[in-house]
mmCIF file of C-alpha atoms and ligand atoms in Angstrom:
data_model
loop_
_atom_site.group_PDB
_atom_site.id
_atom_site.type_symbol
_atom_site.label_atom_id
_atom_site.label_comp_id
_atom_site.label_asym_id
_atom_site.label_seq_id
_atom_site.Cartn_x
_atom_site.Cartn_y
_atom_site.Cartn_z
ATOM 1 C CA UNK A 1 -6.988 -4.387 -19.433
ATOM 2 C CA UNK A 2 -5.587 -1.460 -17.640
ATOM 3 C CA UNK A 3 -4.819 -3.080 -14.185
ATOM 4 C CA UNK A 4 -3.663 -6.874 -14.750
ATOM 5 C CA UNK A 5 -3.916 -9.019 -11.744
ATOM 6 C CA UNK A 6 -1.196 -12.137 -11.581
ATOM 7 C CA UNK A 7 -0.477 -15.388 -9.484
ATOM 8 C CA UNK A 8 3.322 -16.200 -8.765
ATOM 9 C CA UNK A 9 3.074 -18.940 -6.825
ATOM 10 C CA UNK A 10 1.868 -17.957 -3.181
ATOM 11 C CA UNK A 11 1.111 -14.180 -4.240
ATOM 12 C CA UNK A 12 -0.677 -11.889 -5.787
ATOM 13 C CA UNK A 13 0.712 -9.114 -8.291
ATOM 14 C CA UNK A 14 -1.047 -6.166 -9.594
ATOM 15 C CA UNK A 15 -0.169 -3.703 -12.201
ATOM 16 C CA UNK A 16 -0.736 -0.949 -13.371
ATOM 17 C CA UNK A 17 -0.374 -1.242 -17.233
ATOM 18 C CA UNK A 18 -1.067 1.851 -18.079
ATOM 19 C CA UNK A 19 3.282 3.078 -19.503
ATOM 20 C CA UNK A 20 2.240 5.407 -22.179
ATOM 21 C CA UNK A 21 0.160 8.079 -19.671
ATOM 22 C CA UNK A 22 2.942 6.935 -16.743
ATOM 23 C CA UNK A 23 -0.177 4.594 -15.125
ATOM 24 C CA UNK A 24 -2.332 7.486 -14.475
ATOM 25 C CA UNK A 25 -5.290 6.617 -12.449
ATOM 26 C CA UNK A 26 -8.149 7.034 -14.408
ATOM 27 C CA UNK A 27 -11.676 6.452 -13.460
ATOM 28 C CA UNK A 28 -11.646 3.880 -15.093
ATOM 29 C CA UNK A 29 -8.575 2.654 -13.296
ATOM 30 C CA UNK A 30 -10.175 3.621 -9.921
ATOM 31 C CA UNK A 31 -12.871 0.746 -10.586
ATOM 32 C CA UNK A 32 -10.701 -1.985 -12.095
ATOM 33 C CA UNK A 33 -8.221 -1.803 -9.124
ATOM 34 C CA UNK A 34 -11.568 -2.118 -6.451
ATOM 35 C CA UNK A 35 -12.969 -5.087 -8.929
ATOM 36 C CA UNK A 36 -9.176 -7.107 -8.751
ATOM 37 C CA UNK A 37 -8.535 -6.127 -5.198
ATOM 38 C CA UNK A 38 -12.110 -7.948 -4.334
ATOM 39 C CA UNK A 39 -11.088 -10.834 -6.400
ATOM 40 C CA UNK A 40 -7.810 -10.956 -3.987
ATOM 41 C CA UNK A 41 -9.700 -10.864 -0.976
ATOM 42 C CA UNK A 42 -11.722 -13.906 -1.681
ATOM 43 C CA UNK A 43 -8.196 -15.863 -3.175
ATOM 44 C CA UNK A 44 -5.408 -17.592 -0.979
ATOM 45 C CA UNK A 45 -2.507 -15.674 -1.438
ATOM 46 C CA UNK A 46 -0.608 -14.608 0.960
ATOM 47 C CA UNK A 47 0.610 -10.972 0.217
ATOM 48 C CA UNK A 48 -0.573 -8.786 -2.909
ATOM 49 C CA UNK A 49 2.306 -6.624 -4.470
ATOM 50 C CA UNK A 50 1.650 -3.856 -6.052
ATOM 51 C CA UNK A 51 3.352 -2.348 -8.905
ATOM 52 C CA UNK A 52 3.846 -0.488 -12.350
ATOM 53 C CA UNK A 53 4.259 -1.430 -15.852
ATOM 54 C CA UNK A 54 7.132 -0.444 -17.481
ATOM 55 C CA UNK A 55 10.089 1.058 -16.068
ATOM 56 C CA UNK A 56 9.826 4.937 -15.941
ATOM 57 C CA UNK A 57 6.461 4.914 -13.188
ATOM 58 C CA UNK A 58 5.038 3.109 -10.238
ATOM 59 C CA UNK A 59 2.224 5.275 -10.794
ATOM 60 C CA UNK A 60 1.879 9.208 -12.007
ATOM 61 C CA UNK A 61 -1.021 9.848 -9.775
ATOM 62 C CA UNK A 62 -5.221 10.857 -10.917
ATOM 63 C CA UNK A 63 -5.744 11.467 -14.439
ATOM 64 C CA UNK A 64 -5.099 14.784 -14.618
ATOM 65 C CA UNK A 65 -6.970 15.576 -18.113
ATOM 66 C CA UNK A 66 -9.786 13.693 -17.123
ATOM 67 C CA UNK A 67 -10.232 15.814 -13.894
ATOM 68 C CA UNK A 68 -10.916 19.428 -15.620
ATOM 69 C CA UNK A 69 -14.159 20.779 -16.407
ATOM 70 C CA UNK A 70 -16.583 18.760 -14.016
ATOM 71 C CA UNK A 71 -19.180 19.522 -11.787
ATOM 72 C CA UNK A 72 -18.521 19.129 -7.991
ATOM 73 C CA UNK A 73 -20.882 16.555 -6.962
ATOM 74 C CA UNK A 74 -18.776 14.599 -9.772
ATOM 75 C CA UNK A 75 -15.157 15.563 -8.250
ATOM 76 C CA UNK A 76 -16.424 14.687 -4.826
ATOM 77 C CA UNK A 77 -18.329 11.774 -6.236
ATOM 78 C CA UNK A 78 -14.297 10.923 -7.930
ATOM 79 C CA UNK A 79 -12.519 11.821 -4.142
ATOM 80 C CA UNK A 80 -14.653 9.057 -2.361
ATOM 81 C CA UNK A 81 -14.076 6.571 -5.435
ATOM 82 C CA UNK A 82 -9.903 6.789 -5.068
ATOM 83 C CA UNK A 83 -10.679 6.802 -1.041
ATOM 84 C CA UNK A 84 -12.607 3.341 -0.605
ATOM 85 C CA UNK A 85 -11.176 1.824 -3.454
ATOM 86 C CA UNK A 86 -7.920 2.474 -1.615
ATOM 87 C CA UNK A 87 -9.441 1.692 1.909
ATOM 88 C CA UNK A 88 -9.705 -1.446 0.423
ATOM 89 C CA UNK A 89 -6.553 -2.575 1.404
ATOM 90 C CA UNK A 90 -6.417 -1.681 4.304
ATOM 91 C CA UNK A 91 -8.596 -4.157 5.090
ATOM 92 C CA UNK A 92 -7.497 -7.052 2.587
ATOM 93 C CA UNK A 93 -6.906 -10.226 4.844
ATOM 94 C CA UNK A 94 -3.251 -10.582 3.714
ATOM 95 C CA UNK A 95 -0.126 -7.949 3.650
ATOM 96 C CA UNK A 96 0.528 -5.673 1.042
ATOM 97 C CA UNK A 97 3.675 -4.582 -0.680
ATOM 98 C CA UNK A 98 3.792 -1.581 -2.869
ATOM 99 C CA UNK A 99 7.070 -1.516 -4.884
ATOM 100 C CA UNK A 100 7.741 2.040 -6.362
ATOM 101 C CA UNK A 101 9.123 1.560 -9.426
ATOM 102 C CA UNK A 102 9.607 5.126 -10.699
ATOM 103 C CA UNK A 103 7.521 7.977 -10.251
ATOM 104 C CA UNK A 104 5.087 7.516 -7.892
ATOM 105 C CA UNK A 105 3.577 10.962 -7.176
ATOM 106 C CA UNK A 106 -0.341 12.194 -6.030
ATOM 107 C CA UNK A 107 -2.508 9.279 -6.265
ATOM 108 C CA UNK A 108 0.515 6.919 -7.283
ATOM 109 C CA UNK A 109 1.882 7.839 -3.419
ATOM 110 C CA UNK A 110 -1.646 7.451 -1.745
ATOM 111 C CA UNK A 111 -1.987 4.168 -3.246
ATOM 112 C CA UNK A 112 1.365 3.176 -1.911
ATOM 113 C CA UNK A 113 0.866 4.860 0.849
ATOM 114 C CA UNK A 114 -2.594 2.244 1.986
ATOM 115 C CA UNK A 115 -0.276 -0.810 1.001
ATOM 116 C CA UNK A 116 1.094 -2.418 4.526
ATOM 117 C CA UNK A 117 4.652 -2.031 3.123
ATOM 118 C CA UNK A 118 6.740 0.426 0.382
ATOM 119 C CA UNK A 119 9.632 -0.528 -1.080
ATOM 120 C CA UNK A 120 11.504 1.722 -3.993
ATOM 121 C CA UNK A 121 13.779 0.885 -6.779
ATOM 122 C CA UNK A 122 16.871 3.337 -6.893
ATOM 123 C CA UNK A 123 15.314 5.503 -9.565
ATOM 124 C CA UNK A 124 11.774 6.087 -7.279
ATOM 125 C CA UNK A 125 10.533 9.544 -6.922
ATOM 126 C CA UNK A 126 7.689 10.327 -5.066
ATOM 127 C CA UNK A 127 5.566 13.710 -3.924
ATOM 128 C CA UNK A 128 2.435 14.931 -3.784
ATOM 129 C CA UNK A 129 2.287 17.684 -5.941
ATOM 130 C CA UNK A 130 -1.132 18.489 -6.344
ATOM 131 C CA UNK A 131 -0.433 21.471 -4.775
ATOM 132 C CA UNK A 132 1.126 22.895 -7.955
ATOM 133 C CA UNK A 133 -1.999 22.180 -9.553
ATOM 134 C CA UNK A 134 -4.241 24.839 -7.334
ATOM 135 C CA UNK A 135 -5.047 21.471 -5.329
ATOM 136 C CA UNK A 136 -4.577 18.787 -2.371
ATOM 137 C CA UNK A 137 -4.083 15.404 -2.526
ATOM 138 C CA UNK A 138 -8.094 13.858 -2.092
ATOM 139 C CA UNK A 139 -7.300 10.057 -2.351
ATOM 140 C CA UNK A 140 -6.068 9.538 1.385
ATOM 141 C CA UNK A 141 -2.446 11.418 0.962
ATOM 142 C CA UNK A 142 -2.879 14.065 4.119
ATOM 143 C CA UNK A 143 -4.205 11.471 6.640
ATOM 144 C CA UNK A 144 -1.948 8.733 5.790
ATOM 145 C CA UNK A 145 1.498 10.700 4.727
ATOM 146 C CA UNK A 146 1.531 12.149 8.442
ATOM 147 C CA UNK A 147 0.785 8.625 10.110
ATOM 148 C CA UNK A 148 4.019 7.400 8.429
ATOM 149 C CA UNK A 149 6.044 10.036 8.076
ATOM 150 C CA UNK A 150 5.230 12.721 10.764
ATOM 151 C CA UNK A 151 3.589 16.007 11.097
ATOM 152 C CA UNK A 152 6.618 18.187 10.036
ATOM 153 C CA UNK A 153 7.162 16.231 6.896
ATOM 154 C CA UNK A 154 3.720 15.461 5.975
ATOM 155 C CA UNK A 155 3.165 19.280 5.890
ATOM 156 C CA UNK A 156 6.847 20.238 4.105
ATOM 157 C CA UNK A 157 5.830 17.099 1.174
ATOM 158 C CA UNK A 158 2.034 18.485 0.709
ATOM 159 C CA UNK A 159 2.857 22.397 1.096
ATOM 160 C CA UNK A 160 5.605 22.377 -1.137
ATOM 161 C CA UNK A 161 5.043 19.259 -4.033
ATOM 162 C CA UNK A 162 8.440 18.770 -3.873
ATOM 163 C CA UNK A 163 9.994 15.523 -4.970
ATOM 164 C CA UNK A 164 11.752 13.047 -2.760
ATOM 165 C CA UNK A 165 13.792 10.678 -4.244
ATOM 166 C CA UNK A 166 14.426 7.236 -2.935
ATOM 167 C CA UNK A 167 17.101 7.431 -0.636
ATOM 168 C CA UNK A 168 15.262 10.363 1.150
ATOM 169 C CA UNK A 169 12.497 8.282 1.421
ATOM 170 C CA UNK A 170 14.089 5.518 2.889
ATOM 171 C CA UNK A 171 15.490 7.732 5.418
ATOM 172 C CA UNK A 172 12.291 9.208 6.571
ATOM 173 C CA UNK A 173 10.767 5.773 6.571
ATOM 174 C CA UNK A 174 8.709 6.813 3.821
ATOM 175 C CA UNK A 175 10.013 3.466 2.112
ATOM 176 C CA UNK A 176 11.184 0.449 4.371
ATOM 177 C CA UNK A 177 13.875 -0.169 1.899
ATOM 178 C CA UNK A 178 15.337 -0.025 -1.840
ATOM 179 C CA UNK A 179 15.318 -3.373 -3.917
ATOM 180 C CA UNK A 180 17.304 -3.547 -6.698
ATOM 181 C CA UNK A 181 16.401 -5.745 -9.991
ATOM 182 C CA UNK A 182 12.834 -6.470 -11.376
ATOM 183 C CA UNK A 183 10.252 -4.570 -9.143
ATOM 184 C CA UNK A 184 8.201 -7.931 -8.475
ATOM 185 C CA UNK A 185 11.022 -10.414 -7.923
ATOM 186 C CA UNK A 186 12.575 -7.652 -5.003
ATOM 187 C CA UNK A 187 8.602 -7.372 -3.921
ATOM 188 C CA UNK A 188 7.910 -11.618 -3.482
ATOM 189 C CA UNK A 189 11.915 -11.785 -2.280
ATOM 190 C CA UNK A 190 10.517 -9.651 0.259
ATOM 191 C CA UNK A 191 6.880 -11.001 1.181
ATOM 192 C CA UNK A 192 8.762 -14.137 1.431
ATOM 193 C CA UNK A 193 9.998 -12.573 5.240
ATOM 194 C CA UNK A 194 6.739 -12.947 6.386
ATOM 195 C CA UNK A 195 4.336 -15.101 4.081
ATOM 196 C CA UNK A 196 5.084 -18.237 6.583
ATOM 197 C CA UNK A 197 3.581 -17.118 9.481
ATOM 198 C CA UNK A 198 -0.172 -17.205 10.325
ATOM 199 C CA UNK A 199 -2.630 -14.893 8.005
ATOM 200 C CA UNK A 200 -5.067 -14.261 11.063
ATOM 201 C CA UNK A 201 -1.753 -13.669 13.179
ATOM 202 C CA UNK A 202 -0.320 -11.714 10.776
ATOM 203 C CA UNK A 203 -3.749 -9.453 10.683
ATOM 204 C CA UNK A 204 -4.059 -9.148 14.530
ATOM 205 C CA UNK A 205 0.149 -7.768 14.211
ATOM 206 C CA UNK A 206 -1.189 -5.216 11.251
ATOM 207 C CA UNK A 207 -4.685 -3.882 13.020
ATOM 208 C CA UNK A 208 -2.298 -3.497 16.650
ATOM 209 C CA UNK A 209 0.203 -1.336 14.893
ATOM 210 C CA UNK A 210 -2.797 0.601 12.677
ATOM 211 C CA UNK A 211 -4.323 1.489 15.403
ATOM 212 C CA UNK A 212 -1.782 2.779 17.015
ATOM 213 C CA UNK A 213 -1.359 6.167 15.412
ATOM 214 C CA UNK A 214 -5.364 6.592 15.477
ATOM 215 C CA UNK A 215 -6.092 6.353 19.225
ATOM 216 C CA UNK A 216 -4.970 6.904 22.073
ATOM 217 C CA UNK A 217 -2.528 5.670 24.187
ATOM 218 C CA UNK A 218 -4.686 4.002 26.985
ATOM 219 C CA UNK A 219 -6.383 2.625 24.451
ATOM 220 C CA UNK A 220 -4.288 1.363 21.945
ATOM 221 C CA UNK A 221 -2.880 -0.643 24.836
ATOM 222 C CA UNK A 222 -6.551 -1.886 24.959
ATOM 223 C CA UNK A 223 -6.833 -3.337 21.518
ATOM 224 C CA UNK A 224 -3.117 -4.741 21.296
ATOM 225 C CA UNK A 225 -4.536 -6.977 24.944
ATOM 226 C CA UNK A 226 -7.473 -7.673 22.772
ATOM 227 C CA UNK A 227 -5.426 -8.841 19.802
ATOM 228 C CA UNK A 228 -2.392 -10.562 21.842
ATOM 229 C CA UNK A 229 -5.295 -12.548 23.597
ATOM 230 C CA UNK A 230 -6.700 -13.454 20.705
ATOM 231 C CA UNK A 231 -4.041 -14.595 19.272
ATOM 232 C CA UNK A 232 -3.045 -17.009 22.150
ATOM 233 C CA UNK A 233 -6.795 -18.760 21.421
ATOM 234 C CA UNK A 234 -5.034 -19.759 17.602
ATOM 235 C CA UNK A 235 -4.130 -23.194 17.071
ATOM 236 C CA UNK A 236 -1.009 -21.719 15.116
ATOM 237 C CA UNK A 237 -0.262 -19.594 18.673
ATOM 238 C CA UNK A 238 -0.352 -22.985 20.295
ATOM 239 C CA UNK A 239 1.516 -25.189 16.869
ATOM 240 C CA UNK A 240 4.382 -22.007 17.019
ATOM 241 C CA UNK A 241 5.303 -22.666 20.998
ATOM 242 C CA UNK A 242 5.083 -26.298 21.188
ATOM 243 C CA UNK A 243 7.197 -25.932 18.443
ATOM 244 C CA UNK A 244 10.247 -24.245 19.960
ATOM 245 C CA UNK A 245 9.763 -26.666 22.805
ATOM 246 C CA UNK A 246 9.891 -29.808 21.046
ATOM 247 C CA UNK A 247 13.225 -27.700 18.572
ATOM 248 C CA UNK A 248 11.187 -27.821 15.334
ATOM 249 C CA UNK A 249 10.081 -25.501 12.567
ATOM 250 C CA UNK A 250 6.363 -24.410 13.140
ATOM 251 C CA UNK A 251 3.849 -25.341 10.154
ATOM 252 C CA UNK A 252 0.868 -22.966 10.429
ATOM 253 C CA UNK A 253 -2.890 -23.570 9.130
ATOM 254 C CA UNK A 254 -3.254 -20.025 9.254
ATOM 255 C CA UNK A 255 -6.174 -21.792 12.375
HETATM 256 N N1 CAA B 301 -2.409 12.075 -15.448
HETATM 257 C C1 CAA B 301 -2.566 12.429 -17.149
HETATM 258 N N2 CAA B 301 -1.475 12.161 -18.088
HETATM 259 C C2 CAA B 301 -0.081 11.410 -17.571
HETATM 260 C C3 CAA B 301 -0.109 11.910 -16.102
HETATM 261 C C4 CAA B 301 -0.766 12.135 -14.975
HETATM 262 N N3 CAA B 301 -1.175 12.148 -13.507
HETATM 263 N N4 CAA B 301 1.387 11.496 -15.717
HETATM 264 C C5 CAA B 301 1.784 11.370 -16.981
HETATM 265 N N5 CAA B 301 0.626 11.711 -17.524
HETATM 266 C C6 CAA B 301 1.080 11.794 -19.516
HETATM 267 C C7 CAA B 301 1.695 13.221 -19.910
HETATM 268 O O1 CAA B 301 0.402 13.426 -20.439
HETATM 269 C C8 CAA B 301 1.883 12.371 -20.988
HETATM 270 O O2 CAA B 301 1.597 12.035 -22.169
HETATM 271 P P1 CAA B 301 1.162 12.761 -22.839
HETATM 272 O O3 CAA B 301 2.544 12.291 -24.211
HETATM 273 O O4 CAA B 301 0.284 11.748 -24.713
HETATM 274 O O5 CAA B 301 0.986 14.298 -23.549
HETATM 275 C C9 CAA B 301 3.427 10.996 -20.740
HETATM 276 O O6 CAA B 301 1.415 10.353 -19.465
HETATM 277 C C10 CAA B 301 4.174 10.987 -20.498
HETATM 278 O O7 CAA B 301 4.597 11.871 -19.778
HETATM 279 P P2 CAA B 301 5.752 13.085 -19.661
HETATM 280 O O8 CAA B 301 6.075 13.460 -21.232
HETATM 281 O O9 CAA B 301 5.168 14.120 -18.793
HETATM 282 O O10 CAA B 301 6.814 12.662 -18.925
HETATM 283 P P3 CAA B 301 7.716 12.870 -18.202
HETATM 284 O O11 CAA B 301 8.856 12.105 -17.882
HETATM 285 O O12 CAA B 301 8.678 14.428 -18.888
HETATM 286 O O13 CAA B 301 7.500 13.724 -16.566
HETATM 287 C C11 CAA B 301 6.120 13.532 -14.697
HETATM 288 C C12 CAA B 301 6.877 12.838 -16.012
HETATM 289 C C13 CAA B 301 7.154 13.963 -14.047
HETATM 290 C C14 CAA B 301 6.186 12.235 -13.900
HETATM 291 C C15 CAA B 301 5.229 14.440 -15.032
HETATM 292 O O14 CAA B 301 4.280 13.938 -15.796
HETATM 293 C C16 CAA B 301 4.046 14.998 -14.419
HETATM 294 O O15 CAA B 301 4.456 15.946 -13.636
HETATM 295 N N6 CAA B 301 2.855 13.802 -14.599
HETATM 296 C C17 CAA B 301 1.813 14.735 -13.132
HETATM 297 C C18 CAA B 301 2.658 14.334 -11.604
HETATM 298 C C19 CAA B 301 1.291 14.838 -10.976
HETATM 299 O O16 CAA B 301 0.896 16.292 -11.113
HETATM 300 N N7 CAA B 301 0.737 13.928 -10.156
HETATM 301 C C20 CAA B 301 -0.599 14.386 -9.283
HETATM 302 C C21 CAA B 301 -1.972 14.354 -10.465
HETATM 303 S S1 CAA B 301 -3.397 15.032 -8.771
HETATM 304 C C22 CAA B 301 -4.049 13.819 -8.203
HETATM 305 O O17 CAA B 301 -3.105 12.819 -8.176
HETATM 306 C C23 CAA B 301 -4.749 14.257 -7.209
HETATM 307 C C24 CAA B 301 -5.307 13.214 -5.765
HETATM 308 O O18 CAA B 301 -4.926 13.536 -4.791
HETATM 309 C C25 CAA B 301 -5.847 12.076 -6.491
#
């Protein structure tokens, strides 16, 4: 098994476990990620933590050895498999946190970009080096990277293939923060900062912010109005406001 799924308390932990190949994404690994994400989607986990086994790599990208000498139709299917697998993260009912614990190159960074949040350990090295292979990113990188760090920085990363160290990644907003110690524990500690809130309302918040970068402002404001109105209709909104007025902690029910 090259992708491990475990439960740690209220959280699901997905670990790419192919350290001898720096957790590279073979097509079999992509299929396994997809199967595991489907399972997580149907679970009651409050958040998903994604990380890589070993101390060197989160994930060194698509398995280059597997990519050579294939028909173009097969290449296209492979690209679509990667895109569709990572797109499952967009629609997971719970937020996802990538803890980048070493190299996150190519498809590895694209996996992290599809997560709701990205954290990095101090030894993290991030990049989209496909240009050095005569390729361009194909698992969502050219689309998600500019949405996260802006067009100019994304163009620089994609067209030079240069490596970004953890500190720069934090400065340019490619990761939210640098974390020390065990990557899974760090991911869980971060997830605990939102895990007690209402899951459906967290989903509205995530959907509203993510749509901000894909639609014109006037349409985005309408989406915000719709989702904010929907939040008022939840029992959790009633509970949250009642708890404030009664000066007690809220007891959210995900309803
Ligand atoms: N695919 C397949 N195998 C890989 C791999 C990859 N992406 N990255 C590393 N490995 C393998 C190496 O071949 C090596 O195995 P062998 O000893 O059997 O040859 C093992 O992992 C360890 O790697 P290195 O010896 O190279 O380790 P290093 O510490 O010297 O270098 C590295 C680390 C800088 C990350 C280097 O391995 C590297 O540059 N890897 C490729 C990174 C890359 O180009 N990623 C993009 C892939 S294309 C892509 O992802 C397209 C897309 O959009 C989806």
